[in-house]
Short mmCIF file of C-alpha atoms and ligand atoms in Angstrom, two decimals:
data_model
loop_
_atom_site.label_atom_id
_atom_site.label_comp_id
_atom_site.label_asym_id
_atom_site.label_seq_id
_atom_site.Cartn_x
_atom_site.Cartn_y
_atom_site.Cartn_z
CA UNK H 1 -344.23 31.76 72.26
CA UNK H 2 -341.14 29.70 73.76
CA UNK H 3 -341.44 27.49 76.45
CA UNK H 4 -338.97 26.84 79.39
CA UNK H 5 -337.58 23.42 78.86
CA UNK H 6 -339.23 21.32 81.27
CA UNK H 7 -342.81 22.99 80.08
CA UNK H 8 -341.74 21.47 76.55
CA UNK H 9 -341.47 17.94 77.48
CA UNK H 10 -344.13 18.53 80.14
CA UNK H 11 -346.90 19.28 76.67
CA UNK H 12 -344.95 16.46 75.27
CA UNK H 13 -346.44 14.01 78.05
CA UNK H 14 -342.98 13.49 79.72
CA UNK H 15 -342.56 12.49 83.62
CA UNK H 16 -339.20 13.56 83.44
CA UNK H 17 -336.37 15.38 81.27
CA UNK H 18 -335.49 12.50 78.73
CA UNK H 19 -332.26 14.21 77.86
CA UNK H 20 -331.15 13.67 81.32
CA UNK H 21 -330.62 10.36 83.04
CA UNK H 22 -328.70 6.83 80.81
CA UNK H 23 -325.05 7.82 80.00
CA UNK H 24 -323.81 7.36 76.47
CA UNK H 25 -320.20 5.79 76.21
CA UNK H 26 -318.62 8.40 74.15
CA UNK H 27 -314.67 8.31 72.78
CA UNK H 28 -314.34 10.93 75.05
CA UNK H 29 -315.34 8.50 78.11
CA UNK H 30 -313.37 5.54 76.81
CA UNK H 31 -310.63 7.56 76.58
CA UNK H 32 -310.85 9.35 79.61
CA UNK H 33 -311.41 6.06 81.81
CA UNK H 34 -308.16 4.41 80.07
CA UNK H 35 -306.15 7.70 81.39
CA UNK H 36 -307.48 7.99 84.44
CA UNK H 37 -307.16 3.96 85.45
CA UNK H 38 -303.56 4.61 84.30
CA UNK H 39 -303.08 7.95 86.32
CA UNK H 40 -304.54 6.22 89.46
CA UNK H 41 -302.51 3.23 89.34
CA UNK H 42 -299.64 5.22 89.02
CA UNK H 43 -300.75 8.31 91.62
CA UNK H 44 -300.53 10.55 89.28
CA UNK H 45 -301.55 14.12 88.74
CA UNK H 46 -303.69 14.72 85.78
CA UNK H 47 -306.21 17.95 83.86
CA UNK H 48 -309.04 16.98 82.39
CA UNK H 49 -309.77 19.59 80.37
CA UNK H 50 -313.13 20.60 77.86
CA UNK H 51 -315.91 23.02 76.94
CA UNK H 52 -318.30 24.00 79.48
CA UNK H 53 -320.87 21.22 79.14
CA UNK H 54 -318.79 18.91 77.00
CA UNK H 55 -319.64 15.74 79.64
CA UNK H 56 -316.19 15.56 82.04
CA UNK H 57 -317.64 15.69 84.95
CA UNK H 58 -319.95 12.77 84.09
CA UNK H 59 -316.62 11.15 82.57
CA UNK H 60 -314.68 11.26 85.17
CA UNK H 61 -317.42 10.05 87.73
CA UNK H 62 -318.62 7.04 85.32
CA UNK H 63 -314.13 5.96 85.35
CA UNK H 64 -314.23 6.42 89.57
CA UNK H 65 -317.37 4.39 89.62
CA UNK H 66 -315.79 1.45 87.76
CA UNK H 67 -312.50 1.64 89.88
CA UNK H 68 -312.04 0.23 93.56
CA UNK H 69 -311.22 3.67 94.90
CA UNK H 70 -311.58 6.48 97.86
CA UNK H 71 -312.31 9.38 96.18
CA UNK H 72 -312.58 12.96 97.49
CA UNK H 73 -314.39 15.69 96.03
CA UNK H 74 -313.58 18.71 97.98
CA UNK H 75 -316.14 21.70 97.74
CA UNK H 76 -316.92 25.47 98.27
CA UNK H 77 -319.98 27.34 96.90
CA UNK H 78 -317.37 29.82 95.58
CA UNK H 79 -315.12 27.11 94.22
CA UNK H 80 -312.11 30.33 92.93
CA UNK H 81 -311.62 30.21 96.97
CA UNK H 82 -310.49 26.60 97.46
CA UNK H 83 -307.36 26.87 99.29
CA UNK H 84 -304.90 23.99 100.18
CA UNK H 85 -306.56 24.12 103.66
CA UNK H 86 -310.20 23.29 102.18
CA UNK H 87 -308.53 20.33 100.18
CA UNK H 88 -306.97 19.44 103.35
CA UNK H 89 -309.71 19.71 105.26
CA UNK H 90 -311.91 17.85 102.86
CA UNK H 91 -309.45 14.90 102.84
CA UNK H 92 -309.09 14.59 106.69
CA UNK H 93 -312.76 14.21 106.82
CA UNK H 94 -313.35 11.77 104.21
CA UNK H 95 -310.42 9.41 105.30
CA UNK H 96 -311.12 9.84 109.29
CA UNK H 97 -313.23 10.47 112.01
CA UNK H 98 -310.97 13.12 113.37
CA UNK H 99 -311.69 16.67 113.53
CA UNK H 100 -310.07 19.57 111.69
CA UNK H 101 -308.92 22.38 113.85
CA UNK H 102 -311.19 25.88 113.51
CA UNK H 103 -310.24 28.09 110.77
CA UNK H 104 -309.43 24.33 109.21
CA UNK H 105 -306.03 24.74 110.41
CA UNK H 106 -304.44 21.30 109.48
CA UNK H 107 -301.34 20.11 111.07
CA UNK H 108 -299.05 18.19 107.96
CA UNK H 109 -298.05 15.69 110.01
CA UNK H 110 -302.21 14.81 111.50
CA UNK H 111 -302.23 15.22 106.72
CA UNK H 112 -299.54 12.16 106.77
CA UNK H 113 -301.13 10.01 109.20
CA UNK H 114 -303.98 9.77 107.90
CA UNK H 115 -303.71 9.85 104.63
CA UNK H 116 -300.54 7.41 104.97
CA UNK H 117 -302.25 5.07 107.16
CA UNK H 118 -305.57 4.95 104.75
CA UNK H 119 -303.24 4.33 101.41
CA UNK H 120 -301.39 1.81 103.87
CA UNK H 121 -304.91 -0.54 103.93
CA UNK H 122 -305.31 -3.18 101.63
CA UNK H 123 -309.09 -3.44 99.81
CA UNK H 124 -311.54 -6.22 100.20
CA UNK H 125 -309.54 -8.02 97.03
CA UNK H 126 -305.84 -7.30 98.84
CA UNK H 127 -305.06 -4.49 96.37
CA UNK H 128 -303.49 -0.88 98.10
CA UNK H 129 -306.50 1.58 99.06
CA UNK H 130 -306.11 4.43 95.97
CA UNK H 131 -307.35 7.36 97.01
CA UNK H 132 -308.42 9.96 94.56
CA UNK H 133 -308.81 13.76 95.16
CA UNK H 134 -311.23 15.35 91.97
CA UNK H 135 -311.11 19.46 91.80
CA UNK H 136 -313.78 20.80 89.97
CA UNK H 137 -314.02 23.79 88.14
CA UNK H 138 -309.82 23.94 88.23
CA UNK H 139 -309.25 26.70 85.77
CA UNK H 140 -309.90 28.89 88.99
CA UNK H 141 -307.26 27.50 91.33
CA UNK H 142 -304.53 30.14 92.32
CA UNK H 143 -301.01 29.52 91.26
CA UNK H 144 -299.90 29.16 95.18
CA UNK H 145 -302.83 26.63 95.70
CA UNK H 146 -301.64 24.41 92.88
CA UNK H 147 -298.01 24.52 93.55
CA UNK H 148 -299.18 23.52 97.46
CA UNK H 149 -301.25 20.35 95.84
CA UNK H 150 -297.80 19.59 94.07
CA UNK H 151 -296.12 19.14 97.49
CA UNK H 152 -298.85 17.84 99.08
CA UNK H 153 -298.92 14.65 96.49
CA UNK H 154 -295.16 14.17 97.60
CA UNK H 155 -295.34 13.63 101.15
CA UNK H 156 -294.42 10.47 102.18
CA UNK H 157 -295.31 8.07 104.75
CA UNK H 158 -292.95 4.90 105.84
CA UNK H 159 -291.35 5.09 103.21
CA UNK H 160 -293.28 5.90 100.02
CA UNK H 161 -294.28 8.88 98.50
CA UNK H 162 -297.38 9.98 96.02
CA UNK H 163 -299.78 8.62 98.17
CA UNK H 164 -302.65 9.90 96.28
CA UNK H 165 -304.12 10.43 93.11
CA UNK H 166 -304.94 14.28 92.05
CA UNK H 167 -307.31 14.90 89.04
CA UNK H 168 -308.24 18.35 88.12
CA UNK H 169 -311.45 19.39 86.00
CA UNK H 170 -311.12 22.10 84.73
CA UNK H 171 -312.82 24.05 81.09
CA UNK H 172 -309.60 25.53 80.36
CA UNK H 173 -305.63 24.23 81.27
CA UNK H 174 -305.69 24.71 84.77
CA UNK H 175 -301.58 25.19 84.97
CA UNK H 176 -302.09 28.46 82.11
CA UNK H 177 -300.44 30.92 85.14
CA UNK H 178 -296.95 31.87 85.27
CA UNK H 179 -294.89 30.45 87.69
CA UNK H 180 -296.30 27.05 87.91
CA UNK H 181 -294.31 25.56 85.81
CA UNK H 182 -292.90 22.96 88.06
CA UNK H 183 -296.19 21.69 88.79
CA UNK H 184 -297.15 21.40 84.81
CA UNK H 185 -293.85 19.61 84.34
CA UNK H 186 -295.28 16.93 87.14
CA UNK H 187 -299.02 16.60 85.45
CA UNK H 188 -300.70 15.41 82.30
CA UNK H 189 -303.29 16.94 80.45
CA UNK H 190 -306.20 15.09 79.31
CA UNK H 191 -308.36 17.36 76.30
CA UNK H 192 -311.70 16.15 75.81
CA UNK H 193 -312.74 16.51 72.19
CA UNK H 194 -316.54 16.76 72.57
CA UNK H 195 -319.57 14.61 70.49
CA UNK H 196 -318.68 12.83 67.33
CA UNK H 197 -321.51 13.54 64.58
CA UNK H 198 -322.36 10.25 64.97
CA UNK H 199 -322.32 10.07 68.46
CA UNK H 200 -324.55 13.20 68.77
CA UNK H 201 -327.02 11.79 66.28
CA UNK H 202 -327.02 8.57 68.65
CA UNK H 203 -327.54 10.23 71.81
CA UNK H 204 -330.48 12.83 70.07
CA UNK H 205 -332.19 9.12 68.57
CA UNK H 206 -331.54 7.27 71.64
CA UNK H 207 -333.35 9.94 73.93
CA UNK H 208 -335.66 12.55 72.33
CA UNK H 209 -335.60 10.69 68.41
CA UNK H 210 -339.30 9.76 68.23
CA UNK H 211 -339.55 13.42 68.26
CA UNK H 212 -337.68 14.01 65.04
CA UNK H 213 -337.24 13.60 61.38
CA UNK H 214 -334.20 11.30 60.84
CA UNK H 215 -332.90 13.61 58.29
CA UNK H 216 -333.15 16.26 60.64
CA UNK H 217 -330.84 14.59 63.44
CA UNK H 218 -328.44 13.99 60.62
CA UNK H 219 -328.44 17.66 60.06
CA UNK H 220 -328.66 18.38 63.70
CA UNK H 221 -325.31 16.35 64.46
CA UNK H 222 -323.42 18.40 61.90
CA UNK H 223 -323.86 21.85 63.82
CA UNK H 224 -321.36 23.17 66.15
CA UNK H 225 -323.74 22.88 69.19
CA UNK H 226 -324.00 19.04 69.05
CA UNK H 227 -320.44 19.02 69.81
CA UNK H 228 -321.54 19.50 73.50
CA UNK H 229 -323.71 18.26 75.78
CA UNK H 230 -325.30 21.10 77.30
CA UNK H 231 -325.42 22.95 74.33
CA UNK H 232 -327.06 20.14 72.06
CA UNK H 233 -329.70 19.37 74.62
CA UNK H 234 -330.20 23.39 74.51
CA UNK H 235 -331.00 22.88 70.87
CA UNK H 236 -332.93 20.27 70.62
CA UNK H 237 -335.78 22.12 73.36
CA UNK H 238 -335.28 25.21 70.97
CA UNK H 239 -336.67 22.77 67.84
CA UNK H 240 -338.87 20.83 69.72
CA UNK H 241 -340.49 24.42 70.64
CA UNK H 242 -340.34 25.42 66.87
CA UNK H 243 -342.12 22.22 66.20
CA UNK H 244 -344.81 22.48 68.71
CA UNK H 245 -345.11 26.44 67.87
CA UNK H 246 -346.29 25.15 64.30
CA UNK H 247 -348.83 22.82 65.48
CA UNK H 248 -346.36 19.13 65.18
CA UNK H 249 -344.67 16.98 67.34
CA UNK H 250 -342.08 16.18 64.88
CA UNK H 251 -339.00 18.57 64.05
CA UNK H 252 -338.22 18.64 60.42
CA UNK H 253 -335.28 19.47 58.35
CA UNK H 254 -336.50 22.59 57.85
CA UNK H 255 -336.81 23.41 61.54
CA UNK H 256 -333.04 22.47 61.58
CA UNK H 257 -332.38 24.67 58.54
CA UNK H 258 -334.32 27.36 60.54
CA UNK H 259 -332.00 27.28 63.53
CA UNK H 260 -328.45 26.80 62.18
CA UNK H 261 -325.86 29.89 61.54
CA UNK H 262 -325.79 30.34 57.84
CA UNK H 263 -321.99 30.01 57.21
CA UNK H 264 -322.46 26.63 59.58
CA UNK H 265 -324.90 24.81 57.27
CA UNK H 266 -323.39 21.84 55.90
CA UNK H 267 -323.76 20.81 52.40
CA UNK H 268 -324.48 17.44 51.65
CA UNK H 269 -322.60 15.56 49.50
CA UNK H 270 -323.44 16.22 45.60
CA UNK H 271 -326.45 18.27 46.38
CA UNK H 272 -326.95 21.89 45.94
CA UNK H 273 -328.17 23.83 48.92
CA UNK H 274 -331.32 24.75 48.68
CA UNK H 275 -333.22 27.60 50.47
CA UNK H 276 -335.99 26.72 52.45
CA UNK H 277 -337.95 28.77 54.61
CA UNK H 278 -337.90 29.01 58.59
CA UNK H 279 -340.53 26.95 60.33
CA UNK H 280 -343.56 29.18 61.08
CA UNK H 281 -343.53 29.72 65.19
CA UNK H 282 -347.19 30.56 65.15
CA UNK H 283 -347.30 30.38 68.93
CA UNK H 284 -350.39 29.50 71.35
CA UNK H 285 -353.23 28.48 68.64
CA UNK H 286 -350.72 25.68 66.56
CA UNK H 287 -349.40 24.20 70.07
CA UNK H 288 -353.33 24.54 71.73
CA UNK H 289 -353.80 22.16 68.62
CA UNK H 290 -351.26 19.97 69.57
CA UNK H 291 -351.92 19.35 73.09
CA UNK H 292 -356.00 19.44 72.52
CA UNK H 293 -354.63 16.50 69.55
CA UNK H 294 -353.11 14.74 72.15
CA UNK H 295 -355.39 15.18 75.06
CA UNK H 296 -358.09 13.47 73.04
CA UNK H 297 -356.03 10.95 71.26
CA UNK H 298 -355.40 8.04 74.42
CA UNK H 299 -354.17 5.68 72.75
CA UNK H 300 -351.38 7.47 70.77
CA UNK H 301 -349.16 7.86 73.79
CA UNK H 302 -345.71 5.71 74.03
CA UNK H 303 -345.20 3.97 77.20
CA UNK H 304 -341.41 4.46 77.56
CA UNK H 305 -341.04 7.15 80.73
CA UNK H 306 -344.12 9.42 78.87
CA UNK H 307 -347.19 10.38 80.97
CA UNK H 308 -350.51 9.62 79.17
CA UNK H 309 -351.67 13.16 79.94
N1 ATP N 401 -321.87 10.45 78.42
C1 ATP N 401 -323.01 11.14 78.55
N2 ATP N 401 -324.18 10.58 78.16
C2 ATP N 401 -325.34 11.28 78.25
N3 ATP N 401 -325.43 12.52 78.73
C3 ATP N 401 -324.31 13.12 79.13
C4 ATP N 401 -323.03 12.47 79.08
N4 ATP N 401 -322.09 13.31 79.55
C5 ATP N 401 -322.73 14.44 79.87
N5 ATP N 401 -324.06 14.33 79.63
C6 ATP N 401 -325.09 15.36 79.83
O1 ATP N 401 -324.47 16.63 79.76
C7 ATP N 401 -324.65 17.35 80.98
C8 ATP N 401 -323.37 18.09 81.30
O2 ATP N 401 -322.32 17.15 81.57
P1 ATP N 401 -321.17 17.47 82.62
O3 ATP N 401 -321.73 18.09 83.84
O4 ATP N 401 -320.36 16.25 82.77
O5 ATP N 401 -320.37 18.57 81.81
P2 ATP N 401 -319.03 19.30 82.24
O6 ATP N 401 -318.11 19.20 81.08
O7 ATP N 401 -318.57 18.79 83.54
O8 ATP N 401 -319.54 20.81 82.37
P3 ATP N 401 -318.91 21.98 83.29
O9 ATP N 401 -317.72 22.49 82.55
O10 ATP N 401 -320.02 23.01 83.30
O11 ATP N 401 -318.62 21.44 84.64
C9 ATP N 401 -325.01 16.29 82.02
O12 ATP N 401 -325.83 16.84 83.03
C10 ATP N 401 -325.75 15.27 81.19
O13 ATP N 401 -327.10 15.67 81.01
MG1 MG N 402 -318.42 19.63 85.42
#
């Protein structure tokens, strides 16, 4: 029997999903926050690039957040379509209470104005406004819409040009077309390098760990998976299902063992590897046992975000 995510931490007495929620400063977000101040203060234009999952988007909003900036996060539902016009569009409404033509039609000298006249102000501590346009999902930009966003950074307004910041997310280089080459030759690439062991085995300990053998998050940090987000918290539901399956609330090493790719299973140091069996995923009777365990047992339930169901 395997239960969808939320119905795991539900039978576990959460509220809500504990992998979810506090952000854990990772290299990848120091790093990324030291770039990006850099890249704003300069108006630069700048790829973050990762896996699918691997945390930028969270990186790059947890760096805006700590910054005194504008930033624009122009949208579409099918985000391959973004033209120049949507990004226009998208800036003209953030930076002014002016409309945008139908059809988003969006005269370059209404772009200047604005967009001049908004970089022009000085903040609450006298410093120039920095505004920041973030493209999501970036990989799917067409070559004519990037080489647009090139000339659109350049406009200038009394005087100065690069009045804006451009950062593109993006899961793979966003300027891998032909013929954009004079826009790659104006950007920087920043490559996230996804979860440390260590920082993995942190963020299992620091969220889901009373769940789970230490050994067993030191084994689960080694595997592929926990080198990304999405895919570690992916892993842990699948153990914490094996674990429940068999009638515990703990996942073992041998639930690990049970789960990782064979060629993927690390050795540890001076000790030979030893075959032990999969966990035994019993289904409905073991994880009746668990819940009728903890139904009946009141006082065994943490207080930290858990239900006392
Ligand atoms: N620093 C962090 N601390 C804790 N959890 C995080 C952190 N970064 C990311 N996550 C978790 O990973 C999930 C995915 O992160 P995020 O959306 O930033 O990935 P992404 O790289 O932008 O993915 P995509 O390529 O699909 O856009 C988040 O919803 C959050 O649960
Ligand atoms: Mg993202």
């Amino acid at each position: 029997m395997s239960m969808t995510r939320l119905e795991t931490f539900v039978n576990l007495g959460y509220t809500k999903d504990p992998l979810k929620g506090k952000l854990h400063e990772t290299g990848d977000m120091v790093r990324c926050r030291r770039i990006l101040t850099m890249a704003v203060e300069s108006r630069a234009m700048v790829s973050i690039v990762g896996d699918r999952g691997c945390g930028k988007t969270e990186a790059v909003k947890a760096a805006m957040e700590r910054m005194d900036v504008k930033t624009i996060w122009p949208k579409r539902v099918d985000q391959e379509n973004m033209t120049i016009a949507d990004i226009k569009t998208a800036m003209i409404l953030e930076l002014s209470d002016e409309n945008v033509k139908r059809g988003g039609i969006v005269s370059s000298a209404q772009l200047r104005r604005i967009v001049g006249t908004a970089s022009g102000k000085r903040t609450a501590h006298g410093a120039e406004t920095q505004i920041v346009v973030i493209i999501e999902e970036a990989q799917r930009l067409h070559k004519n819409t990037l080489r647009s966003l090139k000339t659109l950074r350049e406009m200038d307004w009394a005087g100065k040009s690069e009045l804006f910041t451009i950062i593109l997310v993006a899961q793979s280089d966003p300027m891998n077309h032909p013929g954009v080459s004079e826009v790659r030759l104006r950007s920087d690439i920043v490559r996230m390098q996804g979860l440390s062991a260590n920082e993995a085995a942190h963020y299992v300990r620091e969220t889901i760990g009373k769940h789970f053998d230490p050994r067993a998050i030191e084994l689960l940090a080694e595997l592929p998976a926990a080198r990304n987000y999405l895919e570690l918290q992916e892993l842990c539901v699948t153990l914490l299902n094996i674990a429940l399956a068999a009638g515990r609330e703990l996942v073992s090493v041998e639930d690990v063992r049970s789960v990782q790719p064979p060629e993927a299973e690390p050795v540890p140091r001076g000790q030979a590897r030893g075959k032990q069996p999969a966990a035994p995923v019993s289904g409905a009777t073991a994880l009746q046992s668990v819940l009728n365990r903890r139904n009946g047992d009141a006082g065994g339930v943490p207080a930290d975000g858990r239900a006392s169901c």
